Every structure is written in structure tokens, then in C-alpha cells.
Amino acid sequence: MINLKKVTLFAAIGGMCFLMAACGKDGNGNDAVITPDNGTNNETTSAVNESGYKNDVSVKDIETAVAAALGENYFPEMELETLEGLGITADMYDEFIYKVPMISANVDTLIVVKAKEDKAADVEAKLNAFRDTNINDLLQYPMNLTKIQCSQVVTMGNYVMFVQFGAGLGMDATDAAIANSDKELTDDELVQIEMEVIDEQNNLALDTIRNMLTK
């Protein structure tokens, strides 16, 4: 049954996710903002300095490290064997890992693609198109509205990542906030609480990857 409360929050989620940012590195090694959008802007990643990242880290090692960092909150346990459904062909990458949950109603996903030289931008565009498709299909799983809106596509050198984490943590956080609040929380406040928890999971994954590629 569709969660009508979550559907009524859709507009607020779209606007507020646009304002939330994750930190990357710009060409000068400084923090750069990578901002999830609401499906109207395909450019969700900022440029990075390729020379600032390693090019010899296994995508499997990256996935293992992300799983360890998220611990019990890491749910993508099924590995998919092709990227062709995303429009990413074999001439665009050296290796990849694509992990999704066993249960389709849970949309937690990790994709790490090590692109061939000069192909990172092409891979990034395909993953952004995949993200946009997910956003356009949001009402299929209204309980995942915020999580899908706050997904990120991030490029670090030749590595391009799609991260979409949070499991039920965002909804758990809003339920706890409602139970512990002495006043009625507004829709915007509830969305903010949910987004913060989801962003924390996505940023933990991205920080783990960034550390592996820059140490």
C-alpha cells in the first residue's frame, strides 16, 4: 500500500536534496561541492584532478572497504555481471562492480566503475542517466523517495561511483524524532532528518573510497 505521507513529502524532498552536498576535491586539492539534484540537472558531479587519485585500486577491494565501513547498514549483497543495461559497454571500462540487494523493494546500490582512459566522463553521463531514470520512477517505491533523491554520482580520477544507501535508517530516524518530539514536526523538518541520516551513509561510503584512492 502506498505510503501517502511519503508521497506528500515529495516536493519538499526534491527541493531540499538539491541543497544538501557531499564533499569532494577540486583541481586544487580543496573541498568541492557535489550536489544531488531533483532530476532536472544531469550534471551531478564536479570535476576532479585525475592526477590526485590512484589508478591501481581493485574495484572489489573498494566494495569490500565500503561494506566494512557501513557494517550492518550495508545491504547490496547480490552482484550483477553486466553494465549493459545502463548503457555502459565493455570499451568504456577496465573493471567494475555492481551490487544490489536481494529484495527489490530495497534500493540500496553500489556501482564502482574503473573507466578506461578518457572514458570517465562517458561513464559518468551513463550513471547520471541511470540516476535520473530512478528519480523519474520514484512512485514505484514511495518509501524510498528520499534515498533515491539523495543518491550521488561521483568521479575520482578514472573511478566513477554511484552510491545509494540508507536502508530504513532515514525512516527510522523520522519515526524516532516524531516519538521524542514535544511538538508536531513539519514535513520539511522530517525530510531534513531523513536526509541527514541518508547523506551520512552515502558520505561515509564516498569518504572510504576517497581515502583508498588518495593514500
Coordinates of N, CA and C in Angstrom, one line a residue:
M1 N 0.9 -1.2 0.0 CA 0.0 0.0 0.0 C 0.9 1.2 0.0
I2 N 0.6 2.2 -0.9 CA 1.4 3.4 -1.0 C 1.4 4.3 0.3
N3 N 2.5 4.7 0.8 CA 2.6 5.5 2.0 C 2.3 6.9 1.6
L4 N 1.0 7.4 1.9 CA 0.6 8.7 1.4 C 1.4 9.8 2.1
K5 N 1.8 9.6 3.3 CA 2.6 10.6 4.0 C 3.9 10.9 3.2
K6 N 4.6 9.8 2.7 CA 5.8 10.0 2.0 C 5.6 10.6 0.7
V7 N 4.4 10.3 0.0 CA 4.1 11.0 -1.3 C 3.9 12.5 -1.1
T8 N 3.3 12.9 0.0 CA 3.1 14.3 0.2 C 4.4 15.1 0.5
L9 N 5.4 14.3 0.9 CA 6.7 14.9 1.1 C 7.5 15.1 -0.1
F10 N 7.1 14.6 -1.3 CA 7.9 14.5 -2.5 C 8.4 15.9 -2.9
A11 N 7.6 16.9 -2.9 CA 8.0 18.2 -3.3 C 9.1 18.7 -2.4
A12 N 8.9 18.6 -1.1 CA 9.9 19.1 -0.2 C 11.2 18.3 -0.3
I13 N 11.2 17.0 -0.6 CA 12.4 16.2 -0.8 C 13.2 16.7 -2.0
G14 N 12.4 17.0 -3.1 CA 13.1 17.4 -4.3 C 13.9 18.7 -4.1
G15 N 13.3 19.6 -3.4 CA 13.9 20.9 -3.2 C 15.1 20.8 -2.2
M16 N 14.9 20.1 -1.1 CA 15.9 20.0 -0.1 C 17.1 19.2 -0.4
C17 N 16.9 18.1 -1.2 CA 18.0 17.3 -1.6 C 18.9 18.1 -2.5
F18 N 18.4 19.1 -3.3 CA 19.2 19.9 -4.2 C 20.2 20.7 -3.3
L19 N 19.8 21.1 -2.1 CA 20.6 21.9 -1.2 C 21.7 21.1 -0.5
M20 N 21.5 19.8 -0.3 CA 22.4 19.0 0.5 C 23.6 18.7 -0.4
A21 N 24.8 18.7 0.2 CA 26.0 18.5 -0.6 C 26.9 17.5 0.1
A22 N 27.7 16.8 -0.8 CA 28.8 15.9 -0.3 C 30.1 16.6 -0.7
C23 N 31.2 16.3 0.0 CA 32.4 17.0 -0.3 C 33.3 16.1 -1.1
G24 N 33.9 16.7 -2.2 CA 34.9 16.0 -3.0 C 36.1 16.9 -3.0
K25 N 36.9 16.7 -4.0 CA 38.1 17.6 -4.1 C 38.2 18.2 -5.5
D26 N 38.5 19.5 -5.4 CA 38.6 20.2 -6.7 C 40.0 20.1 -7.3
G27 N 40.2 20.7 -8.4 CA 41.5 20.6 -9.1 C 42.7 21.1 -8.3
N28 N 42.4 21.9 -7.2 CA 43.5 22.4 -6.4 C 43.6 21.6 -5.1
G29 N 42.9 20.6 -5.0 CA 43.0 19.8 -3.8 C 42.1 20.3 -2.6
N30 N 41.3 21.2 -2.9 CA 40.4 21.8 -1.9 C 39.0 21.1 -2.0
D31 N 38.3 21.3 -0.9 CA 36.9 20.6 -0.9 C 36.1 21.3 -2.0
A32 N 35.4 20.4 -2.8 CA 34.5 20.9 -3.8 C 33.1 20.3 -3.5
V33 N 32.1 21.0 -3.9 CA 30.7 20.5 -3.6 C 30.1 19.7 -4.7
I34 N 29.6 18.5 -4.4 CA 28.9 17.7 -5.3 C 27.5 17.5 -4.8
T35 N 26.5 18.1 -5.5 CA 25.2 18.3 -5.0 C 24.2 17.4 -5.7
P36 N 23.5 16.5 -5.0 CA 22.4 15.7 -5.6 C 21.4 16.7 -6.2
D37 N 20.7 16.3 -7.3 CA 19.7 17.2 -7.9 C 18.3 16.5 -7.8
N38 N 17.3 17.1 -8.4 CA 16.0 16.6 -8.3 C 15.5 16.0 -9.6
G39 N 16.5 15.7 -10.5 CA 16.1 15.1 -11.7 C 16.1 16.1 -12.9
T40 N 16.3 17.4 -12.6 CA 16.2 18.3 -13.7 C 17.6 18.7 -14.2
N41 N 18.7 18.3 -13.4 CA 20.0 18.6 -13.8 C 20.8 17.3 -13.9
N42 N 21.3 17.0 -15.1 CA 22.1 15.8 -15.3 C 23.5 15.9 -14.8
E43 N 24.0 17.1 -14.5 CA 25.4 17.2 -14.1 C 25.4 17.2 -12.6
T44 N 25.6 16.0 -12.0 CA 25.5 15.9 -10.5 C 26.9 15.7 -9.9
T45 N 28.0 15.8 -10.7 CA 29.3 15.6 -10.2 C 30.1 16.8 -10.6
S46 N 31.1 17.1 -9.8 CA 32.1 18.1 -10.1 C 33.4 17.5 -10.6
A47 N 34.1 18.3 -11.4 CA 35.4 17.8 -12.0 C 36.4 17.6 -10.9
V48 N 37.3 16.6 -11.1 CA 38.3 16.3 -10.1 C 39.6 16.3 -10.9
N49 N 40.7 16.4 -10.1 CA 42.0 16.3 -10.7 C 42.4 14.9 -10.8
E50 N 42.5 14.3 -12.0 CA 42.8 12.9 -12.1 C 44.2 12.5 -11.5
S51 N 45.1 13.4 -11.6 CA 46.5 13.1 -11.1 C 46.5 13.0 -9.5
G52 N 45.4 13.4 -8.9 CA 45.3 13.3 -7.5 C 44.8 12.0 -7.0
Y53 N 44.5 11.0 -7.9 CA 43.9 9.8 -7.5 C 44.7 8.6 -8.0
K54 N 44.8 7.5 -7.3 CA 45.4 6.3 -7.7 C 44.7 5.7 -8.9
N55 N 45.4 4.8 -9.6 CA 44.7 4.1 -10.7 C 44.9 2.6 -10.7
D56 N 45.3 2.1 -9.5 CA 45.6 0.7 -9.4 C 44.9 0.0 -8.3
V57 N 43.7 0.6 -7.9 CA 43.0 0.0 -6.8 C 41.9 -0.9 -7.4
S58 N 41.8 -2.1 -6.9 CA 40.7 -3.0 -7.4 C 39.3 -2.5 -7.0
V59 N 38.4 -2.6 -7.9 CA 37.0 -2.2 -7.5 C 36.4 -3.2 -6.5
K60 N 36.9 -4.4 -6.5 CA 36.4 -5.4 -5.5 C 36.9 -5.0 -4.1
D61 N 38.2 -4.5 -4.0 CA 38.7 -4.0 -2.8 C 37.9 -2.8 -2.3
I62 N 37.5 -1.9 -3.2 CA 36.8 -0.8 -2.9 C 35.4 -1.2 -2.3
E63 N 34.8 -2.1 -2.9 CA 33.5 -2.6 -2.4 C 33.6 -3.2 -1.1
T64 N 34.6 -4.0 -0.9 CA 34.9 -4.6 0.4 C 35.0 -3.6 1.5
A65 N 35.8 -2.6 1.2 CA 36.0 -1.5 2.2 C 34.8 -0.7 2.5
V66 N 33.9 -0.5 1.5 CA 32.7 0.2 1.8 C 31.7 -0.6 2.6
A67 N 31.7 -1.9 2.3 CA 30.8 -2.8 3.1 C 31.3 -2.9 4.6
A68 N 32.6 -2.9 4.8 CA 33.1 -2.9 6.1 C 32.8 -1.5 6.9
A69 N 32.9 -0.4 6.1 CA 32.7 0.9 6.7 C 31.2 1.0 7.2
L70 N 30.3 0.5 6.3 CA 28.8 0.6 6.6 C 28.4 -0.4 7.6
G71 N 29.1 -1.5 7.6 CA 28.8 -2.6 8.6 C 27.4 -3.2 8.4
E72 N 26.6 -3.2 9.4 CA 25.3 -3.9 9.3 C 24.3 -3.0 8.5
N73 N 24.7 -1.8 8.1 CA 23.9 -1.0 7.3 C 24.2 -1.1 5.8
Y74 N 25.0 -2.1 5.5 CA 25.3 -2.3 4.1 C 24.5 -3.5 3.6
F75 N 23.6 -3.3 2.6 CA 22.7 -4.3 2.1 C 22.8 -4.8 0.7
P76 N 23.7 -4.2 -0.1 CA 23.8 -4.7 -1.5 C 24.6 -6.0 -1.5
E77 N 24.0 -7.2 -1.5 CA 24.7 -8.4 -1.4 C 24.7 -9.2 -2.7
M78 N 24.0 -8.8 -3.7 CA 23.9 -9.5 -5.0 C 24.7 -8.8 -6.0
E79 N 25.6 -9.5 -6.6 CA 26.5 -8.8 -7.7 C 25.9 -9.1 -9.1
L80 N 25.8 -8.0 -9.8 CA 25.3 -8.1 -11.2 C 26.5 -8.2 -12.1
E81 N 26.4 -8.9 -13.2 CA 27.5 -9.3 -14.0 C 27.7 -8.4 -15.3
T82 N 26.8 -7.5 -15.5 CA 26.9 -6.6 -16.7 C 26.4 -5.2 -16.4
L83 N 27.0 -4.2 -17.1 CA 26.6 -2.9 -17.1 C 25.8 -2.4 -18.3
E84 N 25.6 -3.4 -19.2 CA 24.9 -3.0 -20.5 C 23.6 -2.4 -20.3
G85 N 22.8 -2.8 -19.3 CA 21.5 -2.3 -19.0 C 21.6 -0.8 -18.7
L86 N 22.8 -0.3 -18.3 CA 23.0 1.1 -18.0 C 23.6 1.8 -19.2
G87 N 23.8 1.1 -20.3 CA 24.4 1.7 -21.5 C 25.9 1.8 -21.4
I88 N 26.5 1.2 -20.4 CA 28.0 1.2 -20.3 C 28.5 0.0 -20.9
T89 N 29.3 0.1 -22.0 CA 29.8 -1.0 -22.8 C 31.2 -1.3 -22.4
A90 N 31.7 -2.5 -22.8 CA 33.0 -3.0 -22.4 C 34.1 -2.1 -22.9
D91 N 34.0 -1.4 -23.9 CA 35.0 -0.5 -24.4 C 35.2 0.8 -23.5
M92 N 34.3 0.9 -22.5 CA 34.3 2.1 -21.7 C 35.0 1.9 -20.3
Y93 N 35.3 0.6 -19.9 CA 35.8 0.4 -18.6 C 36.9 -0.7 -18.6
D94 N 37.7 -0.7 -17.6 CA 38.6 -1.8 -17.3 C 38.0 -2.9 -16.4
E95 N 37.3 -2.4 -15.4 CA 36.6 -3.4 -14.5 C 35.5 -2.6 -13.8
F96 N 34.6 -3.4 -13.2 CA 33.5 -2.7 -12.4 C 33.0 -3.7 -11.4
I97 N 32.2 -3.1 -10.4 CA 31.4 -4.0 -9.5 C 30.1 -3.3 -9.3
Y98 N 29.0 -4.1 -9.4 CA 27.7 -3.5 -9.4 C 26.9 -4.4 -8.4
K99 N 26.6 -3.9 -7.2 CA 26.0 -4.6 -6.2 C 24.6 -4.0 -5.8
V100 N 23.6 -4.9 -5.7 CA 22.2 -4.5 -5.3 C 21.7 -5.5 -4.3
P101 N 20.6 -5.1 -3.6 CA 20.0 -6.0 -2.6 C 19.3 -7.2 -3.3
M102 N 19.1 -8.2 -2.5 CA 18.3 -9.4 -3.0 C 16.8 -9.0 -3.1
I103 N 16.4 -8.1 -2.2 CA 14.9 -7.7 -2.2 C 14.8 -6.5 -3.0
S104 N 13.9 -6.5 -4.0 CA 13.8 -5.4 -4.9 C 13.2 -4.1 -4.3
A105 N 12.4 -4.3 -3.2 CA 11.9 -3.1 -2.6 C 12.9 -2.2 -1.9
N106 N 14.1 -2.8 -1.6 CA 15.2 -2.1 -1.0 C 16.1 -1.7 -2.1
V107 N 16.4 -0.4 -2.3 CA 17.1 0.1 -3.4 C 18.6 0.4 -3.2
D108 N 19.1 0.1 -2.0 CA 20.5 0.3 -1.7 C 21.4 -0.2 -2.8
T109 N 22.3 0.6 -3.4 CA 23.0 0.1 -4.6 C 24.4 0.8 -4.5
L110 N 25.4 0.0 -4.9 CA 26.8 0.5 -5.1 C 27.3 0.1 -6.5
I111 N 27.7 1.0 -7.3 CA 28.3 0.8 -8.5 C 29.7 1.5 -8.5
V112 N 30.7 0.7 -8.8 CA 32.1 1.3 -9.0 C 32.6 0.9 -10.3
V113 N 32.9 1.9 -11.2 CA 33.4 1.6 -12.5 C 34.8 2.2 -12.6
K114 N 35.8 1.4 -13.0 CA 37.1 1.9 -13.3 C 37.1 2.1 -14.8
A115 N 37.0 3.4 -15.2 CA 36.9 3.7 -16.6 C 38.2 3.6 -17.3
K116 N 38.2 3.3 -18.6 CA 39.3 3.4 -19.5 C 39.8 4.9 -19.6
E117 N 41.0 5.1 -20.0 CA 41.5 6.5 -20.2 C 40.5 7.3 -21.1
D118 N 40.2 8.5 -20.7 CA 39.3 9.4 -21.4 C 37.9 8.9 -21.5
K119 N 37.5 7.9 -20.7 CA 36.1 7.4 -20.8 C 35.3 7.7 -19.5
A120 N 36.0 8.3 -18.5 CA 35.3 8.6 -17.2 C 34.1 9.4 -17.4
A121 N 34.2 10.5 -18.3 CA 33.1 11.4 -18.5 C 31.9 10.6 -19.1
D122 N 32.2 9.7 -20.0 CA 31.1 8.9 -20.7 C 30.4 8.0 -19.7
V123 N 31.2 7.4 -18.8 CA 30.6 6.5 -17.7 C 29.8 7.4 -16.8
E124 N 30.3 8.5 -16.4 CA 29.6 9.4 -15.5 C 28.3 9.8 -16.1
A125 N 28.2 10.1 -17.4 CA 27.0 10.5 -18.0 C 26.0 9.4 -18.0
K126 N 26.4 8.1 -18.2 CA 25.5 7.0 -18.2 C 25.0 6.7 -16.8
L127 N 25.8 6.9 -15.8 CA 25.4 6.7 -14.4 C 24.4 7.8 -14.0
N128 N 24.6 9.0 -14.5 CA 23.7 10.1 -14.2 C 22.4 9.8 -14.9
A129 N 22.4 9.3 -16.1 CA 21.1 8.9 -16.8 C 20.4 7.8 -16.0
F130 N 21.1 6.9 -15.4 CA 20.6 5.8 -14.6 C 19.9 6.4 -13.4
R131 N 20.6 7.4 -12.7 CA 20.1 8.1 -11.6 C 18.8 8.8 -11.9
D132 N 18.8 9.5 -13.1 CA 17.6 10.3 -13.5 C 16.4 9.3 -13.7
T133 N 16.7 8.2 -14.3 CA 15.6 7.2 -14.5 C 15.0 6.8 -13.2
N134 N 15.9 6.5 -12.2 CA 15.4 6.1 -10.9 C 14.5 7.2 -10.3
I135 N 14.9 8.4 -10.4 CA 14.2 9.6 -9.9 C 12.8 9.6 -10.6
N136 N 12.8 9.5 -11.9 CA 11.5 9.5 -12.6 C 10.6 8.4 -12.2
D137 N 11.1 7.3 -11.7 CA 10.3 6.1 -11.3 C 10.0 6.1 -9.8
L138 N 10.2 7.2 -9.2 CA 10.1 7.2 -7.7 C 8.9 6.6 -7.1
L139 N 7.7 6.9 -7.7 CA 6.5 6.5 -7.1 C 6.3 4.9 -7.1
Q140 N 7.2 4.2 -7.8 CA 7.1 2.7 -7.7 C 7.4 2.3 -6.2
Y141 N 8.3 3.0 -5.6 CA 8.6 2.6 -4.2 C 8.7 3.9 -3.4
P142 N 7.5 4.4 -3.0 CA 7.4 5.7 -2.3 C 8.2 5.7 -1.0
M143 N 8.4 4.6 -0.4 CA 9.2 4.5 0.9 C 10.6 4.9 0.7
N144 N 11.1 4.9 -0.6 CA 12.5 5.2 -0.9 C 12.7 6.5 -1.6
L145 N 11.7 7.4 -1.5 CA 11.7 8.7 -2.1 C 13.0 9.4 -1.8
T146 N 13.2 9.6 -0.5 CA 14.4 10.4 -0.1 C 15.7 9.8 -0.5
K147 N 15.8 8.5 -0.3 CA 17.0 7.8 -0.6 C 17.4 7.9 -2.1
I148 N 16.5 7.8 -2.9 CA 16.7 7.9 -4.4 C 17.1 9.3 -4.8
Q149 N 16.4 10.2 -4.2 CA 16.7 11.6 -4.5 C 18.1 12.0 -4.0
C150 N 18.5 11.4 -2.9 CA 19.8 11.8 -2.4 C 21.0 10.9 -2.8
S151 N 20.7 10.1 -3.8 CA 21.8 9.3 -4.4 C 22.8 10.2 -5.1
Q152 N 24.0 9.7 -5.3 CA 25.1 10.5 -5.8 C 25.9 9.8 -6.9
V153 N 26.3 10.5 -7.9 CA 27.3 10.0 -8.9 C 28.5 10.9 -8.7
V154 N 29.7 10.2 -8.4 CA 30.9 10.9 -8.1 C 32.1 10.3 -8.9
T155 N 32.9 11.2 -9.5 CA 34.0 10.7 -10.2 C 35.3 11.1 -9.5
M156 N 36.2 10.1 -9.3 CA 37.5 10.4 -8.7 C 38.6 9.8 -9.6
G157 N 39.2 10.6 -10.4 CA 40.1 10.2 -11.4 C 39.4 9.3 -12.5
N158 N 39.9 8.1 -12.6 CA 39.3 7.1 -13.6 C 38.1 6.3 -13.0
Y159 N 37.9 6.5 -11.7 CA 36.8 5.7 -11.0 C 35.6 6.6 -10.9
V160 N 34.5 5.9 -11.3 CA 33.2 6.6 -11.2 C 32.2 5.8 -10.4
M161 N 31.6 6.4 -9.4 CA 30.8 5.7 -8.4 C 29.4 6.2 -8.4
F162 N 28.4 5.2 -8.2 CA 27.1 5.6 -7.9 C 26.8 5.0 -6.5
V163 N 26.4 5.8 -5.6 CA 26.1 5.4 -4.2 C 24.6 5.7 -3.9
Q164 N 24.0 4.8 -3.3 CA 22.6 5.0 -2.9 C 22.3 4.1 -1.7
F165 N 22.6 4.7 -0.5 CA 22.5 3.9 0.7 C 21.5 4.5 1.7
G166 N 21.3 3.9 2.8 CA 20.4 4.4 3.8 C 19.4 3.4 4.4
A167 N 19.2 2.3 3.6 CA 18.3 1.2 4.1 C 17.1 1.9 4.7
G168 N 16.7 1.5 5.9 CA 15.5 2.1 6.5 C 15.9 3.1 7.5
L169 N 17.1 3.5 7.5 CA 17.6 4.4 8.6 C 16.9 5.7 8.6
G170 N 16.7 6.3 7.4 CA 16.1 7.6 7.4 C 14.7 7.6 7.9
M171 N 13.9 6.6 7.6 CA 12.5 6.5 8.1 C 12.5 6.2 9.6
D172 N 13.5 5.3 10.0 CA 13.6 5.1 11.5 C 13.9 6.4 12.2
A173 N 14.8 7.2 11.6 CA 15.1 8.5 12.3 C 13.9 9.4 12.4
T174 N 13.1 9.5 11.4 CA 11.9 10.3 11.4 C 10.9 9.8 12.4
D175 N 10.8 8.5 12.5 CA 9.8 7.9 13.4 C 10.3 8.2 14.9
A176 N 11.6 8.1 15.1 CA 12.1 8.4 16.4 C 12.0 9.8 16.8
A177 N 12.2 10.7 15.8 CA 12.0 12.1 16.0 C 10.6 12.5 16.4
I178 N 9.7 11.9 15.7 CA 8.2 12.1 16.0 C 7.9 11.7 17.4
A179 N 8.4 10.5 17.8 CA 8.1 9.9 19.1 C 8.7 10.7 20.2
N180 N 9.9 11.3 19.9 CA 10.6 12.0 21.0 C 10.3 13.6 21.0
S181 N 9.6 14.1 20.1 CA 9.3 15.5 20.0 C 8.1 15.9 20.8
D182 N 8.3 17.0 21.4 CA 7.1 17.6 22.2 C 6.2 18.5 21.4
K183 N 6.5 18.6 20.1 CA 5.7 19.4 19.2 C 5.5 18.6 17.9
E184 N 4.6 19.0 17.1 CA 4.4 18.4 15.8 C 5.5 18.9 14.8
L185 N 6.2 18.0 14.2 CA 7.3 18.4 13.3 C 6.7 18.6 11.9
T186 N 7.2 19.6 11.2 CA 6.7 19.9 9.9 C 7.3 18.9 8.9
D187 N 6.7 18.9 7.7 CA 7.2 18.0 6.6 C 8.6 18.3 6.3
D188 N 9.0 19.6 6.2 CA 10.3 20.0 5.9 C 11.3 19.5 7.0
E189 N 10.9 19.5 8.3 CA 11.7 19.1 9.4 C 12.0 17.6 9.3
L190 N 10.9 16.8 9.0 CA 11.0 15.4 8.8 C 11.9 15.0 7.7
V191 N 11.8 15.7 6.6 CA 12.6 15.4 5.4 C 14.1 15.7 5.7
Q192 N 14.3 16.8 6.4 CA 15.7 17.2 6.8 C 16.3 16.1 7.7
I193 N 15.6 15.6 8.6 CA 16.1 14.5 9.5 C 16.4 13.3 8.7
E194 N 15.5 12.9 7.8 CA 15.8 11.7 7.0 C 17.0 11.9 6.0
M195 N 17.0 13.0 5.4 CA 18.1 13.3 4.5 C 19.5 13.3 5.2
E196 N 19.6 13.8 6.4 CA 20.8 13.8 7.1 C 21.4 12.4 7.4
V197 N 20.5 11.5 7.8 CA 20.9 10.1 8.0 C 21.3 9.5 6.7
I198 N 20.6 9.7 5.7 CA 20.9 9.1 4.4 C 22.2 9.6 3.8
D199 N 22.4 11.0 3.9 CA 23.6 11.6 3.5 C 24.8 11.1 4.2
E200 N 24.6 10.8 5.5 CA 25.7 10.3 6.4 C 26.2 9.0 5.8
Q201 N 25.3 8.1 5.4 CA 25.7 6.8 4.9 C 26.4 7.0 3.5
N202 N 25.8 7.8 2.6 CA 26.4 8.0 1.3 C 27.8 8.6 1.5
N203 N 28.0 9.6 2.3 CA 29.2 10.3 2.5 C 30.3 9.4 3.2
L204 N 29.8 8.5 4.1 CA 30.8 7.5 4.7 C 31.3 6.6 3.6
A205 N 30.5 6.1 2.7 CA 30.9 5.3 1.6 C 31.9 6.1 0.7
L206 N 31.6 7.3 0.3 CA 32.4 8.1 -0.6 C 33.7 8.5 0.1
D207 N 33.7 8.8 1.4 CA 35.0 9.1 2.1 C 35.9 7.9 2.2
T208 N 35.3 6.7 2.3 CA 36.0 5.5 2.4 C 36.8 5.2 1.0
I209 N 36.0 5.5 -0.1 CA 36.6 5.3 -1.4 C 37.7 6.4 -1.6
R210 N 37.4 7.6 -1.3 CA 38.4 8.7 -1.4 C 39.7 8.4 -0.7
N211 N 39.5 7.9 0.5 CA 40.8 7.6 1.3 C 41.6 6.5 0.6
M212 N 40.9 5.5 0.0 CA 41.6 4.4 -0.7 C 42.3 4.9 -1.9
L213 N 41.7 5.9 -2.6 CA 42.3 6.4 -3.9 C 43.3 7.5 -3.7
T214 N 43.4 8.0 -2.5 CA 44.4 9.2 -2.3 C 45.5 8.9 -1.3
K215 N 45.4 7.8 -0.6 CA 46.5 7.5 0.4 C 47.8 7.1 -0.4

